[in-house]
XYZ file of C-alpha atoms in Angstrom:
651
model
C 0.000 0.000 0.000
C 3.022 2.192 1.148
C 4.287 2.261 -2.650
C 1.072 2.614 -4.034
C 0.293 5.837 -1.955
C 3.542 7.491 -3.121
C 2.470 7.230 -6.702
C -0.988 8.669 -6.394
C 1.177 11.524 -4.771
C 3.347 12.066 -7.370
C 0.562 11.852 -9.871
C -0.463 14.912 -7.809
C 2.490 16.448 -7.460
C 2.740 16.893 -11.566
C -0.323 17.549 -11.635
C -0.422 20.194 -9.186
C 2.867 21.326 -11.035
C 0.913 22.322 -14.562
C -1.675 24.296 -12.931
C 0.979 26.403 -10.369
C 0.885 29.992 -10.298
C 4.344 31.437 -10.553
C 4.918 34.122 -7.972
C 8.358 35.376 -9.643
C 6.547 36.249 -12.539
C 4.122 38.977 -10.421
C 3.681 42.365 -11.463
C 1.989 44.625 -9.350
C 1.619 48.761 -9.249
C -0.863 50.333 -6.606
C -1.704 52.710 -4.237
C 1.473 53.784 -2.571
C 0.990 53.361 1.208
C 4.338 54.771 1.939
C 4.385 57.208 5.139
C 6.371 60.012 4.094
C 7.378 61.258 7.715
C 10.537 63.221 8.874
C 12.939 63.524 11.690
C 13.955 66.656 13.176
C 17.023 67.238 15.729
C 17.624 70.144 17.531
C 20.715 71.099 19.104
C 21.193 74.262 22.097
C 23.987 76.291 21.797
C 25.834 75.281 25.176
C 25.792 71.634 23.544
C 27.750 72.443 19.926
C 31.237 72.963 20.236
C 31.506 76.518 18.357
C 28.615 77.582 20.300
C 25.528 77.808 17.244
C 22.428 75.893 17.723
C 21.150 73.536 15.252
C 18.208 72.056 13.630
C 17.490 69.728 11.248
C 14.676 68.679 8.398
C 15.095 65.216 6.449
C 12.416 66.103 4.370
C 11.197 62.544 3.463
C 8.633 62.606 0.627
C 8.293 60.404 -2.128
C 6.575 63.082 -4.223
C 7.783 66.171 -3.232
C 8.975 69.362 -5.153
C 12.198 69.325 -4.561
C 13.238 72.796 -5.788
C 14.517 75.260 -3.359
C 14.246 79.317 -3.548
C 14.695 82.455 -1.767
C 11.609 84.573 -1.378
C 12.623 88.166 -0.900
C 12.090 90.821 1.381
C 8.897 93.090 0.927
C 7.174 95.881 1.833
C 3.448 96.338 1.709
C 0.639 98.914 1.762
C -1.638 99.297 4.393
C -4.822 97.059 3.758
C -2.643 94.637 1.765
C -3.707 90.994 2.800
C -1.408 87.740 2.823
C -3.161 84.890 0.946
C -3.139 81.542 2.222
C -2.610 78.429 0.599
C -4.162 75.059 0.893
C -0.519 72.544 0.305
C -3.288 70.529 -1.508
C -0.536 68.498 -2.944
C 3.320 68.487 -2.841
C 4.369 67.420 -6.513
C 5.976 69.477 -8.584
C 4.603 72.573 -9.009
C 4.034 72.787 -4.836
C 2.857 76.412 -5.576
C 2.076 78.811 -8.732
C 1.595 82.156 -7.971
C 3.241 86.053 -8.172
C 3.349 86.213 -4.139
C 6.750 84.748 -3.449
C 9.192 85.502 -6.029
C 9.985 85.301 -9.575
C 11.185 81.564 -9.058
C 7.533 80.804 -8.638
C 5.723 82.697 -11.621
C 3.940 80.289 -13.981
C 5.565 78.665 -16.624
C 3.363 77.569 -19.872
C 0.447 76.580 -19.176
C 0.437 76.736 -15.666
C -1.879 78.676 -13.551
C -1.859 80.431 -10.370
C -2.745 78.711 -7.249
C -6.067 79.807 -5.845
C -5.813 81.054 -2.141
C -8.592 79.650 0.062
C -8.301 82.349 2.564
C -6.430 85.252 4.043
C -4.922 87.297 6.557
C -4.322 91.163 7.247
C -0.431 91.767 5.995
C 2.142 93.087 7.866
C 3.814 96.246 7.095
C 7.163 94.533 6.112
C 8.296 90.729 5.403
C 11.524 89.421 5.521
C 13.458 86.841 2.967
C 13.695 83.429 3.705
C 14.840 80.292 2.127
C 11.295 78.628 1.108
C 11.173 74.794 -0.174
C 8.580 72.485 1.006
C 8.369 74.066 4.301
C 9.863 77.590 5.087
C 13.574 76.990 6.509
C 15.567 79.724 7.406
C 15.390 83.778 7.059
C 17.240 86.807 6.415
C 17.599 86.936 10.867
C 18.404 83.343 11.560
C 15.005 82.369 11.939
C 15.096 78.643 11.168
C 12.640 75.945 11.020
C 12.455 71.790 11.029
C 9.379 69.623 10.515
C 8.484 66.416 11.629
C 4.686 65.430 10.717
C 3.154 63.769 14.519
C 0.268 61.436 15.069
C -2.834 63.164 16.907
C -5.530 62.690 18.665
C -7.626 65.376 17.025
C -8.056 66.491 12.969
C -9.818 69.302 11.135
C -10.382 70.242 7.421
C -9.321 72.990 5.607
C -11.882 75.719 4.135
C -11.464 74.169 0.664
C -12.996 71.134 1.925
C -16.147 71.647 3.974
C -14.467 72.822 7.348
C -13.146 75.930 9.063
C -9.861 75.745 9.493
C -7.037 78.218 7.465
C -3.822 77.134 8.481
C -1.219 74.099 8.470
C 2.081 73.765 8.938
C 3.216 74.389 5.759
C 1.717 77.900 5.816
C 2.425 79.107 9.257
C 6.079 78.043 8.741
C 6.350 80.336 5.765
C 4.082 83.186 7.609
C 6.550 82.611 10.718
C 10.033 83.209 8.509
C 8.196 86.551 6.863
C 7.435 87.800 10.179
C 9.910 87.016 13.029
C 13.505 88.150 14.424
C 13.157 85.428 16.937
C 12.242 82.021 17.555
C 9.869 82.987 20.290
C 8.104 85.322 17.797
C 7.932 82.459 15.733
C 6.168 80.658 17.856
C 3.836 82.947 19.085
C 2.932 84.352 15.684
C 2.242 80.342 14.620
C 0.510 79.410 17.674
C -1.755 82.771 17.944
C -2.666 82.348 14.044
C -3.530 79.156 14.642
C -6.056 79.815 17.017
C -7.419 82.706 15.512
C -7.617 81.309 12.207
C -7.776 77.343 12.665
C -5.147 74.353 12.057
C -5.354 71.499 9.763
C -2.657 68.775 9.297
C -0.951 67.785 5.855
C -4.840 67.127 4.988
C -5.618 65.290 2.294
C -9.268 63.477 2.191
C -7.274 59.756 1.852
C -4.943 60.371 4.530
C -5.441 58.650 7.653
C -6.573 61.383 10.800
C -4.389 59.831 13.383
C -1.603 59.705 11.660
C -1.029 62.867 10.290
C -3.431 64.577 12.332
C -0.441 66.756 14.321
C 2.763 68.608 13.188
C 6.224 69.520 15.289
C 8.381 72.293 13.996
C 11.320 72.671 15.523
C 12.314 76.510 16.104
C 15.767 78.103 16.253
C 17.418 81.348 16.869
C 21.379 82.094 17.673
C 20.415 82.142 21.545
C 17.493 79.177 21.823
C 16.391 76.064 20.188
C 12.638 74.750 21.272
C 10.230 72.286 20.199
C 6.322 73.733 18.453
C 3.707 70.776 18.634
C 0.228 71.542 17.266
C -2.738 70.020 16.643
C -6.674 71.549 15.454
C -8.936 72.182 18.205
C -11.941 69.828 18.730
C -14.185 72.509 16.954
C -12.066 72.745 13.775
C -11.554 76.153 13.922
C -9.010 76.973 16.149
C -5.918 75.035 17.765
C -4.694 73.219 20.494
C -0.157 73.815 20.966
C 2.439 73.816 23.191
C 6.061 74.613 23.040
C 9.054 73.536 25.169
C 12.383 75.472 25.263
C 15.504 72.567 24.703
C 18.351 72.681 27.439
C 21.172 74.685 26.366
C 23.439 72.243 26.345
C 21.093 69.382 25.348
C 19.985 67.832 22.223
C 16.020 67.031 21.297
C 15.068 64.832 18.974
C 11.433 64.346 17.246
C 10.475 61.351 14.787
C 6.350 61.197 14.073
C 6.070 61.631 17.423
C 5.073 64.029 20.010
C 7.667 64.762 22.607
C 6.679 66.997 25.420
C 5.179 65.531 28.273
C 4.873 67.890 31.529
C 3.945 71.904 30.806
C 4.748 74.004 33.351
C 3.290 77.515 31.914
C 4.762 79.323 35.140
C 8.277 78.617 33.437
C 7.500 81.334 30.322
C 11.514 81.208 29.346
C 11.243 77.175 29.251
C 6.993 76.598 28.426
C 4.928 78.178 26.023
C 1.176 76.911 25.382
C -1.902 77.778 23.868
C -4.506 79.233 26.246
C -6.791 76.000 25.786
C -4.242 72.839 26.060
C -5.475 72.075 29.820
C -9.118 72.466 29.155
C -9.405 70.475 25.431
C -7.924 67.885 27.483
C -10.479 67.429 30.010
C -13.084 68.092 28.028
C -12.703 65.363 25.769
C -11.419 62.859 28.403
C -8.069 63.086 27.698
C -7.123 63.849 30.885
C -8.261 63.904 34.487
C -6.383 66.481 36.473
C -7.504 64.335 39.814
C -5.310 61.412 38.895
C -2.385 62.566 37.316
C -0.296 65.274 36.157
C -0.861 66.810 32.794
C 1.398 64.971 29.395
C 0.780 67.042 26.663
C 2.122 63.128 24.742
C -0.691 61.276 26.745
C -3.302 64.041 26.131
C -2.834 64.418 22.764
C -0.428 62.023 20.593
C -2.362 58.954 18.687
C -0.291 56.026 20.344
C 0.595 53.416 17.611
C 2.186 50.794 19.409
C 2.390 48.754 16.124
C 4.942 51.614 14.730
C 7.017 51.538 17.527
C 9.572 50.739 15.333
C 9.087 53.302 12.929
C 9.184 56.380 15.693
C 11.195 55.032 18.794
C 13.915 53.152 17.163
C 15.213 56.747 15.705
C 14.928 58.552 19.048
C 16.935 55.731 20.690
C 19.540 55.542 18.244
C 20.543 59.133 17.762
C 20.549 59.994 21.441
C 22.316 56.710 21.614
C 24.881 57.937 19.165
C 25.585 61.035 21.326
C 24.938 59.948 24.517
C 26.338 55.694 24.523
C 26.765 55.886 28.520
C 22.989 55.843 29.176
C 22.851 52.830 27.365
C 19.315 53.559 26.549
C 16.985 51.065 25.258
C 15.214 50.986 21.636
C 13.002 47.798 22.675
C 10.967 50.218 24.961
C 6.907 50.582 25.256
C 7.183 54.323 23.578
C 8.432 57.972 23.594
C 7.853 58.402 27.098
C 10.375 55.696 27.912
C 13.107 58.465 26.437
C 14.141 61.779 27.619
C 12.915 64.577 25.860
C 16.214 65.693 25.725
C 19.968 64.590 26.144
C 23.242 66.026 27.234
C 25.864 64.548 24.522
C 28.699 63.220 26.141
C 31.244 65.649 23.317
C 30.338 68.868 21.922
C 28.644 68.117 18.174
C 29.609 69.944 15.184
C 27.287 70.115 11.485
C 29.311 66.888 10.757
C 27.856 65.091 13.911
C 24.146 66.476 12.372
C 24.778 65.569 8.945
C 25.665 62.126 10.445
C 23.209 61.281 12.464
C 20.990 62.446 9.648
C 22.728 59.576 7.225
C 22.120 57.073 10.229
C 21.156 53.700 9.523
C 21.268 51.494 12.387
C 24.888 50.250 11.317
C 26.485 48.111 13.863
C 23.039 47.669 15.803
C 20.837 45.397 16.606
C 18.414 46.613 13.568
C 20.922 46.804 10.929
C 19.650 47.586 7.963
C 22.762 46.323 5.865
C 22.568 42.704 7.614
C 20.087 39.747 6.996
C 18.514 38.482 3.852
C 16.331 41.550 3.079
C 19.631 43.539 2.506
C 20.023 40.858 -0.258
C 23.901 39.829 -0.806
C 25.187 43.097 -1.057
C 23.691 44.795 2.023
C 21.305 47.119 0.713
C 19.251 49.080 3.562
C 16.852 50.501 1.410
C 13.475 48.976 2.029
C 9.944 49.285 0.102
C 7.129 49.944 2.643
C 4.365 49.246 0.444
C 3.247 45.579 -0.222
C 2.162 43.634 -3.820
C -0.894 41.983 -4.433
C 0.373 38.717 -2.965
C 1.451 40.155 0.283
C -1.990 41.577 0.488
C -3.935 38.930 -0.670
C -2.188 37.267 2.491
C -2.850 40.102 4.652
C 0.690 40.278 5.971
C 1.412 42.467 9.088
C 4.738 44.050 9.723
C 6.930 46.906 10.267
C 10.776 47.522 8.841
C 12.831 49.082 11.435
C 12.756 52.832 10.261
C 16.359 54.451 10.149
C 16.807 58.385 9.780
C 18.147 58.079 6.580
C 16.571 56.532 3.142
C 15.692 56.553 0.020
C 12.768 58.440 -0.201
C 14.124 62.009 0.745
C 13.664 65.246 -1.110
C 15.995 66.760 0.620
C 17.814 67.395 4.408
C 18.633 70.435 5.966
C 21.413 70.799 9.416
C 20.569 74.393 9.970
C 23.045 76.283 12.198
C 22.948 80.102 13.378
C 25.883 81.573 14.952
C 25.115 84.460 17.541
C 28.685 85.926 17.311
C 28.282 87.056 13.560
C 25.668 89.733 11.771
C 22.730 87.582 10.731
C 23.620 87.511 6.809
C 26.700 85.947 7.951
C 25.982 84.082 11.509
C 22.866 82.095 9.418
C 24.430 78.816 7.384
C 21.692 76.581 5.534
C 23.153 73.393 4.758
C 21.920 71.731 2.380
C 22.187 67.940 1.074
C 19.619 66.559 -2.018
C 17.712 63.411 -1.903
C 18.779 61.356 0.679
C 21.200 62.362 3.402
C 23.069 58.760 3.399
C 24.559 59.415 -0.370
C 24.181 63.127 -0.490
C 26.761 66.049 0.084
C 25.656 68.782 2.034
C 26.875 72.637 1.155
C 25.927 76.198 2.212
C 24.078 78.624 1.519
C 24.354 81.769 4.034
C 21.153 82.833 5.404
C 21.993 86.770 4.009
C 22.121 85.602 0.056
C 19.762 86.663 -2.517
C 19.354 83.412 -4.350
C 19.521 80.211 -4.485
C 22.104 78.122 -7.456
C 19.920 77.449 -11.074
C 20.435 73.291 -10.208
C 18.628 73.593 -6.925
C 15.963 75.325 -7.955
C 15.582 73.162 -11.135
C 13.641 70.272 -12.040
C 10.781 67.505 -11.276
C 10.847 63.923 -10.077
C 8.416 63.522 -14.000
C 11.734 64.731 -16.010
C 15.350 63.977 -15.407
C 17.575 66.272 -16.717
C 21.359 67.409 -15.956
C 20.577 71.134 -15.124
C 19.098 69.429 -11.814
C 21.392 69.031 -8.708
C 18.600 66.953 -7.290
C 19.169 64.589 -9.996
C 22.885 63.709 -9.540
C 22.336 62.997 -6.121
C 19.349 60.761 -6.654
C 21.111 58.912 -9.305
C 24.066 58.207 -7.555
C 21.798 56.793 -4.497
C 19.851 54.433 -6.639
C 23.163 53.327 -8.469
C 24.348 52.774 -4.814
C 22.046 50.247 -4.186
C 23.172 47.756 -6.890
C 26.002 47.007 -5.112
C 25.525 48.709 -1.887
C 28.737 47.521 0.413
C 31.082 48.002 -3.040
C 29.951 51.520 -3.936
C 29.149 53.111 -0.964
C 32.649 53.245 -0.406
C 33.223 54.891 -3.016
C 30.515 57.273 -2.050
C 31.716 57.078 1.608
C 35.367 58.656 0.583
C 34.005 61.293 -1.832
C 31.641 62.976 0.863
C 34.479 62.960 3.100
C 36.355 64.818 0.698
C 34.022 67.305 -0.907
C 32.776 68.469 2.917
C 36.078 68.189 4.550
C 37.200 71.094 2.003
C 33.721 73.110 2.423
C 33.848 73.249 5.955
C 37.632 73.978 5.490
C 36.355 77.138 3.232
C 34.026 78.389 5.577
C 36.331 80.477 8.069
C 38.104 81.979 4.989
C 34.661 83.060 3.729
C 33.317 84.533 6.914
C 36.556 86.787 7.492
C 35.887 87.875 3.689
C 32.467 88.462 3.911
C 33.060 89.820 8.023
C 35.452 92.200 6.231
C 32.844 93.656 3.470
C 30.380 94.158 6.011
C 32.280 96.249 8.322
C 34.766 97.855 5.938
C 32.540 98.294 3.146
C 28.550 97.559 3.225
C 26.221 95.091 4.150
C 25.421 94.850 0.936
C 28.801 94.110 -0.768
C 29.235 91.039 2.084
C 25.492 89.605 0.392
C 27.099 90.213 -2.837
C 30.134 88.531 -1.803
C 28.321 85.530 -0.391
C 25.386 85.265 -3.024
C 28.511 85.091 -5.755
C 30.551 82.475 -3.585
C 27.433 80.113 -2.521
C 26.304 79.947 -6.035
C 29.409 79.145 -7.654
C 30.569 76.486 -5.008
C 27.812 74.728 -5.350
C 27.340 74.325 -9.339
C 31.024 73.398 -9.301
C 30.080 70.393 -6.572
C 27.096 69.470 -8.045
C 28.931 69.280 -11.523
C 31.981 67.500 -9.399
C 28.787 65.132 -8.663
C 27.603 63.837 -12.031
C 31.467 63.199 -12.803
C 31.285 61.237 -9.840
C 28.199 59.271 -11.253
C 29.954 58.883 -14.686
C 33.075 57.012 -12.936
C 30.560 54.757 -10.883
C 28.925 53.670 -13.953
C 31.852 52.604 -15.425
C 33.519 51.118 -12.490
C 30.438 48.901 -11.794
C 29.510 48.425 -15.017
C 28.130 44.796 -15.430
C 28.354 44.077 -11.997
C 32.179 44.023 -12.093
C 34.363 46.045 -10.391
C 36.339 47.474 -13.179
C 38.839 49.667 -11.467
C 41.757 49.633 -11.364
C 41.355 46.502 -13.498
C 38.735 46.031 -16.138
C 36.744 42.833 -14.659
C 37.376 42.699 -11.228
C 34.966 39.447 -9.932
C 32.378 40.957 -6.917
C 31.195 37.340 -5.489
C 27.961 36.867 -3.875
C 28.800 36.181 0.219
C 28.664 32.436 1.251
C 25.795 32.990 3.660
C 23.472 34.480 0.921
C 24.921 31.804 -1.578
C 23.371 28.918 1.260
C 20.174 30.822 1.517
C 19.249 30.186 -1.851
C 20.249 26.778 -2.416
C 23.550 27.516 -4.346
C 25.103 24.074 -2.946
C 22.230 22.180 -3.528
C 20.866 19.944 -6.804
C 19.613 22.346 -9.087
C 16.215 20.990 -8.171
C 16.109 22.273 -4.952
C 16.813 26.262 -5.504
C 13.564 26.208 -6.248
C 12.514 26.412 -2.980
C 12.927 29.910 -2.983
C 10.499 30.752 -5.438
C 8.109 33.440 -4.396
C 4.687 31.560 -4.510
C 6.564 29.463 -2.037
C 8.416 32.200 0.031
C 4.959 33.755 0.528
C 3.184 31.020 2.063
C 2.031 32.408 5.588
C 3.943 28.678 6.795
C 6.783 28.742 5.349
C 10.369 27.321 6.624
C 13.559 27.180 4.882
C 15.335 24.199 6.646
C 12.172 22.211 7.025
C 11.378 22.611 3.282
C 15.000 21.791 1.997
C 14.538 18.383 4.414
C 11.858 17.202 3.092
C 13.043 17.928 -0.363
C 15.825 15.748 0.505
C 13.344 12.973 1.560
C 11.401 13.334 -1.672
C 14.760 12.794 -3.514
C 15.509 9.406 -0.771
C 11.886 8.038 -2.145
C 11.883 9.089 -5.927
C 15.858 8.772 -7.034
C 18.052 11.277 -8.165
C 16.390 10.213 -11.809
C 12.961 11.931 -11.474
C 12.866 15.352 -12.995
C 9.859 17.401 -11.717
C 9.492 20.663 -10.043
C 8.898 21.659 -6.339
C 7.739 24.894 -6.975
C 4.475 24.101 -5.535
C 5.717 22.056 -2.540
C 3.869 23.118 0.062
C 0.356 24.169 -1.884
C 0.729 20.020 -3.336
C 1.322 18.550 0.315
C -1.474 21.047 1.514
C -3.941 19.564 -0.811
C -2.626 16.041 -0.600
C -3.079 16.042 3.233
C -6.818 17.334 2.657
C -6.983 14.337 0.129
C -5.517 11.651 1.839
C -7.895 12.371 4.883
C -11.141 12.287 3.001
C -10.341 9.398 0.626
C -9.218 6.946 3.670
C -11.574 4.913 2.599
C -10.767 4.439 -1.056
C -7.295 3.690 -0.258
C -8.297 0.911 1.953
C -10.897 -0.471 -0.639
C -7.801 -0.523 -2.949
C -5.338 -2.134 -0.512
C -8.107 -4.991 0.194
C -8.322 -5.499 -4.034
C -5.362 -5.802 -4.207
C -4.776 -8.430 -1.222
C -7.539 -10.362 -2.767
């Protein structure tokens, strides 16, 4: 009977082998469910060794415009208003319209955005560096973002509600407006009551998790934290804003940070006159049993994306601060400080890299394990194809600070010692911070280079800086440990002689503005920031030329034409290199995406297949587990044939 069975299960078995689906063969392009959220780090000036605070934006948006421009200074008439925009999307055009410069006008066909509100304008409005949030001014006004779960949404005018104001808008209003980061905040926080707050709202998104925004607010003397979120009536808001430690570092990743607010503190605590009362009202919090938490009034916990916010908290306070040996495998943000005293002063190198940080040498390495594939790629995919679905998978890739779906980062650093056109440095790295090289611009400039104000993610064209950056990233992950090398040395180089150049160009443009004018040492700087960084970026695309050829064909052709690039022995076992070519099939992906299945235990009982059916039978496994899936089902509810048959045949 024993041999009998085996045959009606490899009739099966090639049967079930003509009918099998082929999972390598899938093609699949849908919705993107990617969650384009940032992390901002803010530095006080007691904790930076030349004494400038910091800030940072790693503006991470698949879609985004990445063009950057200066909006000048104006002056208006009385009874002038300030439009307002609805950030309705953030492709390319962001915004089309005579109210912020020339760099915005509209081009062909385009058309002017349509405001859906407005606001009485000031008398005078200072430049600023605008790109998809505002990010520094003419005074060292300087903003970060990071986009925060919430407990509490609202919609815009444009769509049926009452609100006028998100982030984008008051970050922009803040830069035209303040000398201060204080005045920032207040002028954000008070228009945002007045006029009503709405998040990135779109009507798709999802109201928890993009329901509340952080900007992170510097000057040359302070660096604090702005959360906001709408007000349960949808037309005002609910805020609070806590000062960072001189000489501590804050860091912010989709996440609310603040948790006590102690409003009789004003140089530490600002808030908006509401944030106790909201809170009880809605049942947020009850003042009897515990002190207020503006993060357990207010933030959406997602425990499920733990390791999307947490794990970037830990590691860069962990990266500053190894001798508190603080845990990323904690219940949530509460479990960290809100700040942290670095154990050595940091510099814009320490920013930039933390901001290329990618859990390296870490538990959740990125470059380890067989989703890095043989060549340690840490880029992941977040969204999932129709297989994945179909099986309803649940999971979560440990989110670094850096990848690949950056527009751009900013380390912004202001510099009390020096006049604000000079004190003010913007630096600024394209696409993502991991292969990108960072390079100034000085907060008194009156533009911004041709390449970084160039070009869409639709059309890819050389006059783009954005461009030669991306391209070199995505060429990085083809052979990830080989080139980044490469990529390694040349940002070493490039920004060791930038930040080398910088003293040299502050004496020079020091020595314009005293001797001279303030308006020679712009001159001086515009002239200097623009050429530096066309020559870079075109130092870039060389770059990409020579990594084309030197990995051309998966070779490493320099400084020999050929050079082999193995696959790793561990990846090489993985996917059945040693085995009869039979077996690598195991790794197919109708098989890999069984909810059940095992690597050893499959290649065992492939071996056991091979025991019963000699080395001579040539059929396919592909379908392994769906046959013995099927055959168990069959060999349970045709017991009784197989015993009718046994008994014939006895007979």
């Amino acid at each position: 009977m024993e041999t009998r069975l085996w045959v009606v299960l490899l009739v099966c078995l090639v049967a079930l082998r003509a009918t099998a689906f082929d999972g390598a063969d899938e093609l699949f392009v849908g919705e993107n469910d990617e969650i384009d959220h940032c992390t901002a780090i803010t530095v006080g000036p007691k904790a930076s060794k030349d004494g400038s605070t910091m800030t940072t934006h790693t503006n991470d948006c698949h879609q985004c415009d990445h063009r950057v421009f200066r909006i000048p200074a104006q002056d208006h008439s009385e009874g002038d208003v300030r439009p307002v925009y609805m950030a309705e999307h953030m492709e390319y055009p962001r915004y089309v319209g005579y109210s912020r410069g020339v760099g915005y006008h509209p081009v062909g066909d385009q058309k002017p955005e349509e405001a859906i509100g407005s606001i009485p304008q000031v008398p005078h409005t200072y430049a600023y560096f605008d790109g998809s949030y505002g990010i520094m001014n003419e005074h060292q006004v300087a903003i970060g973002e990071s986009t925060c779960s919430a407990k509490i949404s609202a919609k815009p005018l444009k769509f049926g509600g009452s609100a006028l104001f998100d982030a984008i808008e008051l970050s922009k209003v803040a830069l035209e407006r303040s000398k201060t980061a204080r005045e920032a905040i207040q002028t954000m926080g008070s228009l945002a009551e007045e006029y009503g707050f709405y998040t990135e709202w779109r009507p798709e998104a999802s109201v928890s998790m993009m329901a509340g925004e952080t900007l992170t607010v510097i000057d040359p003397k302070e660096s604090w934290v702005f959360h906001i979120l709408a007000s349960p009536c949808g037309k005002s808001a609910v805020w609070a804003a806590k000062r960072v430690p001189d000489d501590e570092v804050s860091v912010v990743a989709n996440f609310f940070t603040i948790n006590e607010l102690d409003l009789s503190k004003p140089d530490w605590y600002m808030a908006s006159s509401n944030v106790f009362q909201v809170a009880q009202d809605m049942g947020f919090w009850d003042p009897a049993k515990e002190p207020f938490s503006f993060v357990k009034a207010y933030a959406y916990d997602m425990p499920t994306l733990k390791d999307y916010f947490v794990v970037r908290m830990w590691r860069i306070f962990d990266l500053m601060a190894p001798s508190l040996k603080l845990d990323w495998n904690v219940s949530g943000v509460l479990d960290l400080p809100f700040s942290v005293k670095p154990e050595r002063l940091l510099t814009p190198q320490d920013i930039m890299r933390f901001n290329r940080d990618l859990h390296e040498g870490t538990d959740l390495d990125l470059t380890r394990g067989a989703a890095a594939g043989p060549f340690g790629s840490p880029m992941r995919q977040d969204g999932m194809s129709q297989s994945a679905r179909d099986l309803k998978l649940k999971g979560e890739w440990a989110r670094a600070v850096s990848l690949m779906r950056t527009a751009y980062s900013t380390v912004l650093q202001t510099r009390s010692w020096l006049p604000a056109p000079i004190g003010g440095i913007f630096w600024f790295g394209e696409d993502a911070p991991h292969s990108t090289v960072f390079f100034p611009l000085y907060a008194g400039m009156m533009d911004t280079p041709k390449s970084i104000r160039t070009g869409s993610l639709l059309n890819y064209t050389r006059e783009s800086a954005w461009w030669a950056f991306d391209f070199v990233a995505n060429w990085a992950e083809y052979k990830w440990k080989y080139i980044m090398q490469d990529v390694r040395a040349k940002q070493a180089e490039i920004e060791s002689a930038e930040f080398n150049q910088i003293p040299l160009v502050d004496a020079m443009a020091l020595d314009l503005y005293h001797n001279q004018s303030e308006a020679k040492a712009i001159q001086y700087l515009t002239d200097y920031c623009i050429k530096n960084a066309e020559s870079l970026v075109q130092t870039w695309w060389n770059f990409s030329d020579y990594l084309i050829a030197k990995y051309n064909d998966g070779y490493v052709n320099f400084p020999k034409v050929g050079g082999m690039a193995g696959y790793p022995a561990w990846w090489l076992k993985s996917v059945g290199y040693d085995m009869d070519p039979r077996y690598k099939e195991f790794v197919r992906a109708d098989l890999v995406a069984s909810p059940n299945y095992n690597v050893t235990q499959t290649v065992k009982v492939y071996h056991s297949l091979d025991e019963i059916f000699g080395s001579g039978l040539n059929v396919s496994y592909t379908t392994f587990f769906v046959s013995m899936a099927v055959l168990l089902g069959a060999s349970l509810l045709t017991g009784y044939g197989f015993s009718r048959l046994n008994n014939k045949v006895s007979d």
